[in-house]
């Protein structure tokens, strides 16, 4: 069965600093990977996804993630974070023929002034 | 932009009572899902629904749980006899396939 590991439960960082949130997945023939963001007291919003093609995918708010098949990783990065990026970030992988999502435990990103 | 909606936003119920959580998926989507998130924990898959039947369910989704798509627009999750450990945020999601799933804002269920 597919699984996802998010290695950091919390990442504190200062505003305008770079950040990397790590995600590793269990290997499979076909891999579809996602990052979702959950702001306090809100639902899950899709941040970015990897389905095929270019291994570097970007979001509209400056985040990017790179699919690395050899390392089975899909780390999320941002070169300069804002206070408003404070949220919980979940990495997820599609599993099975009906496309259910398997989520990692989440990483709480706390951006400090 | 179309979105998934869920009602109610917060439901408080007593242990042993039945609850129905409601969702309106995006209209042209074919796959429907329920997930839950116990406070402070990760999001867990409960059940998927395709072609008017359950396509897959997790170990969590036992006989106390059921899903329905009664009228072609709503998608409901029923818990027959709630337990304290059913307290969680329940998310509905819908999608057209592997490309992505759109999540609703969630229903916070509190069982007392």
CSV table of C-alpha atoms in Angstrom, one decimal:
chain,number,residue,atom,x,y,z
A,1,UNK,CA,0.0,0.0,0.0
A,2,UNK,CA,1.1,3.5,-0.7
A,3,UNK,CA,2.3,5.7,2.2
A,4,UNK,CA,3.6,9.2,2.7
A,5,UNK,CA,6.1,10.4,5.3
A,6,UNK,CA,6.5,14.0,6.2
A,7,UNK,CA,9.7,14.1,8.2
A,8,UNK,CA,9.1,17.4,10.1
A,9,UNK,CA,6.0,17.9,12.2
A,10,UNK,CA,6.8,21.6,12.8
A,11,UNK,CA,9.0,24.0,10.9
A,12,UNK,CA,9.6,27.5,12.5
A,13,UNK,CA,11.1,30.1,10.2
A,14,UNK,CA,11.6,33.8,10.1
A,15,UNK,CA,9.8,36.0,7.5
A,16,UNK,CA,11.6,36.3,4.2
A,17,UNK,CA,13.7,33.2,4.9
A,18,UNK,CA,13.7,30.2,2.6
A,19,UNK,CA,11.9,27.0,3.6
A,20,UNK,CA,11.8,23.4,2.6
A,21,UNK,CA,9.1,20.9,3.8
A,22,UNK,CA,10.1,17.4,3.2
A,23,UNK,CA,7.9,14.6,1.8
A,24,UNK,CA,8.8,11.0,0.9
A,25,UNK,CA,6.5,8.5,-0.6
A,26,UNK,CA,6.5,4.7,-1.0
A,27,UNK,CA,7.6,3.7,-4.4
A,28,UNK,CA,5.0,2.6,-7.1
A,29,UNK,CA,4.8,2.3,-10.8
A,30,UNK,CA,2.6,5.3,-11.3
A,31,UNK,CA,2.9,8.2,-8.9
A,32,UNK,CA,0.6,11.2,-8.6
A,33,UNK,CA,1.6,13.6,-5.8
A,34,UNK,CA,0.0,16.6,-4.3
A,35,UNK,CA,0.6,19.3,-1.7
A,36,UNK,CA,-2.4,20.6,0.2
A,37,UNK,CA,-2.5,23.6,2.5
A,38,UNK,CA,-4.8,24.0,5.5
A,39,UNK,CA,-5.0,27.5,7.0
A,40,UNK,CA,-6.3,27.7,10.6
A,41,UNK,CA,-9.9,26.6,10.9
A,42,UNK,CA,-10.3,26.1,7.2
A,43,UNK,CA,-10.5,23.2,4.8
A,44,UNK,CA,-7.9,21.7,2.5
A,45,UNK,CA,-6.7,23.7,-0.6
A,46,UNK,CA,-4.7,22.2,-3.4
A,47,UNK,CA,-1.3,24.0,-3.6
A,48,UNK,CA,0.3,22.1,-6.4
A,49,UNK,CA,0.4,18.7,-8.0
A,50,UNK,CA,2.7,16.3,-10.0
A,51,UNK,CA,1.0,14.1,-12.5
A,52,UNK,CA,3.5,13.7,-15.3
A,53,UNK,CA,6.0,15.7,-17.4
A,54,UNK,CA,8.2,18.3,-15.8
A,55,UNK,CA,9.5,17.2,-12.4
A,56,UNK,CA,9.4,20.8,-11.1
A,57,UNK,CA,5.9,22.1,-10.4
A,58,UNK,CA,5.0,25.5,-9.2
A,59,UNK,CA,2.0,27.2,-7.4
A,60,UNK,CA,0.7,30.7,-8.0
A,61,UNK,CA,1.9,31.9,-4.6
A,62,UNK,CA,5.6,31.1,-5.0
A,63,UNK,CA,5.8,27.5,-3.8
A,64,UNK,CA,7.5,24.9,-5.9
A,65,UNK,CA,8.0,21.1,-5.5
A,66,UNK,CA,10.3,18.7,-7.3
A,67,UNK,CA,9.4,15.1,-8.0
A,68,UNK,CA,12.5,13.0,-7.5
A,69,UNK,CA,11.9,9.4,-8.5
A,70,UNK,CA,15.3,8.1,-7.4
A,71,UNK,CA,14.9,9.5,-3.9
A,72,UNK,CA,11.1,8.9,-3.8
A,73,UNK,CA,10.7,12.5,-2.6
A,74,UNK,CA,8.4,15.5,-3.4
A,75,UNK,CA,9.8,18.3,-1.2
A,76,UNK,CA,8.0,21.6,-1.1
A,77,UNK,CA,10.1,24.8,-1.2
A,78,UNK,CA,9.7,28.5,-1.1
A,79,UNK,CA,12.6,31.0,-1.4
A,80,UNK,CA,11.1,33.7,0.8
A,81,UNK,CA,8.1,33.0,3.1
A,82,UNK,CA,5.5,35.5,4.4
A,83,UNK,CA,3.6,35.6,7.6
A,84,UNK,CA,0.5,34.6,5.6
A,85,UNK,CA,2.1,31.3,4.7
A,86,UNK,CA,1.7,30.1,8.3
A,87,UNK,CA,-0.5,27.0,7.9
A,88,UNK,CA,-0.4,23.2,8.0
A,89,UNK,CA,0.9,21.6,4.8
A,90,UNK,CA,0.0,18.0,3.8
A,91,UNK,CA,1.7,15.9,1.2
A,92,UNK,CA,-0.5,13.3,-0.4
A,93,UNK,CA,-0.3,10.5,-3.0
A,94,UNK,CA,-3.0,8.9,-5.0
A,95,UNK,CA,-3.6,5.2,-4.2
A,96,UNK,CA,-5.7,2.6,-5.9
A,97,UNK,CA,-8.0,2.6,-8.9
A,98,UNK,CA,-10.6,5.0,-7.4
A,99,UNK,CA,-7.9,7.7,-6.7
A,100,UNK,CA,-8.2,7.9,-2.9
A,101,UNK,CA,-5.6,10.2,-1.4
A,102,UNK,CA,-3.2,9.0,1.3
A,103,UNK,CA,-2.0,11.9,3.4
A,104,UNK,CA,1.2,12.4,5.3
A,105,UNK,CA,1.0,13.5,9.0
A,106,UNK,CA,1.4,17.2,8.0
A,107,UNK,CA,4.0,19.8,8.7
A,108,UNK,CA,3.0,22.9,10.6
A,109,UNK,CA,4.9,25.9,9.1
A,110,UNK,CA,5.1,28.8,11.6
A,111,UNK,CA,6.5,32.0,10.1
A,112,UNK,CA,7.7,34.6,12.6
A,113,UNK,CA,8.4,38.3,12.1
B,1,UNK,CA,-15.5,28.9,-9.7
B,2,UNK,CA,-17.5,25.8,-8.7
B,3,UNK,CA,-16.8,24.5,-5.2
B,4,UNK,CA,-17.8,21.7,-2.9
B,5,UNK,CA,-20.1,22.7,-0.1
B,6,UNK,CA,-20.8,21.0,3.2
B,7,UNK,CA,-23.5,21.4,5.8
B,8,UNK,CA,-23.6,21.9,8.7
B,9,UNK,CA,-20.3,23.6,9.5
B,10,UNK,CA,-20.5,22.3,13.1
B,11,UNK,CA,-22.6,19.6,14.5
B,12,UNK,CA,-22.9,18.7,18.2
B,13,UNK,CA,-24.5,15.4,19.1
B,14,UNK,CA,-24.8,13.1,22.0
B,15,UNK,CA,-23.2,9.7,22.1
B,16,UNK,CA,-25.4,7.1,20.5
B,17,UNK,CA,-27.3,9.5,18.3
B,18,UNK,CA,-27.5,9.3,14.5
B,19,UNK,CA,-26.0,12.1,12.5
B,20,UNK,CA,-26.1,12.9,8.7
B,21,UNK,CA,-23.4,15.1,7.2
B,22,UNK,CA,-24.3,16.6,3.9
B,23,UNK,CA,-22.2,17.6,0.9
B,24,UNK,CA,-22.9,19.0,-2.5
B,25,UNK,CA,-20.0,18.0,-4.9
B,26,UNK,CA,-19.1,19.8,-8.0
B,27,UNK,CA,-21.7,19.0,-10.6
B,28,UNK,CA,-19.8,17.3,-13.4
B,29,UNK,CA,-17.6,15.2,-11.0
B,30,UNK,CA,-17.9,11.4,-11.0
B,31,UNK,CA,-15.8,10.4,-7.9
B,32,UNK,CA,-16.9,11.3,-4.4
B,33,UNK,CA,-15.0,10.9,-1.2
B,34,UNK,CA,-15.3,11.3,2.6
B,35,UNK,CA,-12.2,11.9,4.7
B,36,UNK,CA,-11.9,12.7,8.4
B,37,UNK,CA,-9.3,14.5,10.5
B,38,UNK,CA,-9.2,13.9,14.2
B,39,UNK,CA,-8.0,17.1,16.0
B,40,UNK,CA,-4.2,17.4,15.6
B,41,UNK,CA,-3.9,14.3,13.4
B,42,UNK,CA,-3.6,13.6,9.7
B,43,UNK,CA,-6.4,13.4,7.2
B,44,UNK,CA,-7.7,9.8,6.8
B,45,UNK,CA,-9.6,8.3,3.9
B,46,UNK,CA,-13.0,6.9,4.8
B,47,UNK,CA,-14.8,5.9,1.6
B,48,UNK,CA,-15.0,6.5,-2.1
B,49,UNK,CA,-18.2,6.4,-4.2
B,50,UNK,CA,-18.4,6.0,-7.9
B,51,UNK,CA,-21.2,5.0,-10.3
B,52,UNK,CA,-23.7,5.1,-7.5
B,53,UNK,CA,-21.9,2.6,-5.2
B,54,UNK,CA,-19.1,2.4,-2.8
B,55,UNK,CA,-15.9,1.7,-4.7
B,56,UNK,CA,-13.5,1.5,-1.8
B,57,UNK,CA,-13.6,1.9,2.0
B,58,UNK,CA,-11.1,2.0,4.8
B,59,UNK,CA,-11.1,0.0,8.0
B,60,UNK,CA,-12.5,3.0,9.8
B,61,UNK,CA,-15.7,2.8,7.7
B,62,UNK,CA,-17.5,0.0,9.6
B,63,UNK,CA,-21.2,-0.9,9.8
B,64,UNK,CA,-21.9,2.3,11.7
B,65,UNK,CA,-21.2,4.4,8.6
B,66,UNK,CA,-23.1,4.6,5.3
B,67,UNK,CA,-23.1,6.9,2.3
B,68,UNK,CA,-25.7,7.9,-0.1
B,69,UNK,CA,-26.2,10.0,-3.2
B,70,UNK,CA,-30.0,10.3,-2.9
B,71,UNK,CA,-30.8,12.8,-5.6
B,72,UNK,CA,-27.9,13.2,-8.0
B,73,UNK,CA,-26.6,16.3,-6.3
B,74,UNK,CA,-26.2,15.6,-2.6
B,75,UNK,CA,-23.8,13.2,-1.1
B,76,UNK,CA,-24.3,12.2,2.5
B,77,UNK,CA,-22.4,10.4,5.2
B,78,UNK,CA,-24.5,8.9,8.0
B,79,UNK,CA,-23.2,7.7,11.3
B,80,UNK,CA,-25.8,5.5,12.9
B,81,UNK,CA,-24.8,5.5,16.6
B,82,UNK,CA,-22.1,8.1,17.3
B,83,UNK,CA,-19.2,7.4,19.6
B,84,UNK,CA,-16.9,9.8,21.4
B,85,UNK,CA,-14.1,8.8,19.1
B,86,UNK,CA,-16.1,9.9,16.0
B,87,UNK,CA,-15.4,13.5,17.0
B,88,UNK,CA,-13.5,14.9,14.1
B,89,UNK,CA,-13.6,17.2,11.1
B,90,UNK,CA,-15.2,15.4,8.2
B,91,UNK,CA,-14.3,16.5,4.7
B,92,UNK,CA,-16.2,15.7,1.5
B,93,UNK,CA,-14.2,15.8,-1.8
B,94,UNK,CA,-15.1,15.3,-5.4
B,95,UNK,CA,-13.1,14.8,-8.6
B,96,UNK,CA,-13.1,13.7,-12.2
B,97,UNK,CA,-10.3,11.2,-11.8
B,98,UNK,CA,-6.7,11.2,-10.8
B,99,UNK,CA,-6.0,14.8,-11.7
B,100,UNK,CA,-7.1,16.3,-8.4
B,101,UNK,CA,-9.8,16.3,-5.7
B,102,UNK,CA,-11.6,19.4,-4.5
B,103,UNK,CA,-12.3,19.5,-0.9
B,104,UNK,CA,-15.2,21.1,0.9
B,105,UNK,CA,-14.7,23.3,4.0
B,106,UNK,CA,-15.5,20.4,6.4
B,107,UNK,CA,-18.1,19.7,9.1
B,108,UNK,CA,-16.8,19.6,12.6
B,109,UNK,CA,-18.5,16.9,14.5
B,110,UNK,CA,-18.5,17.0,18.3
B,111,UNK,CA,-19.8,13.9,20.1
B,112,UNK,CA,-20.5,14.5,23.8
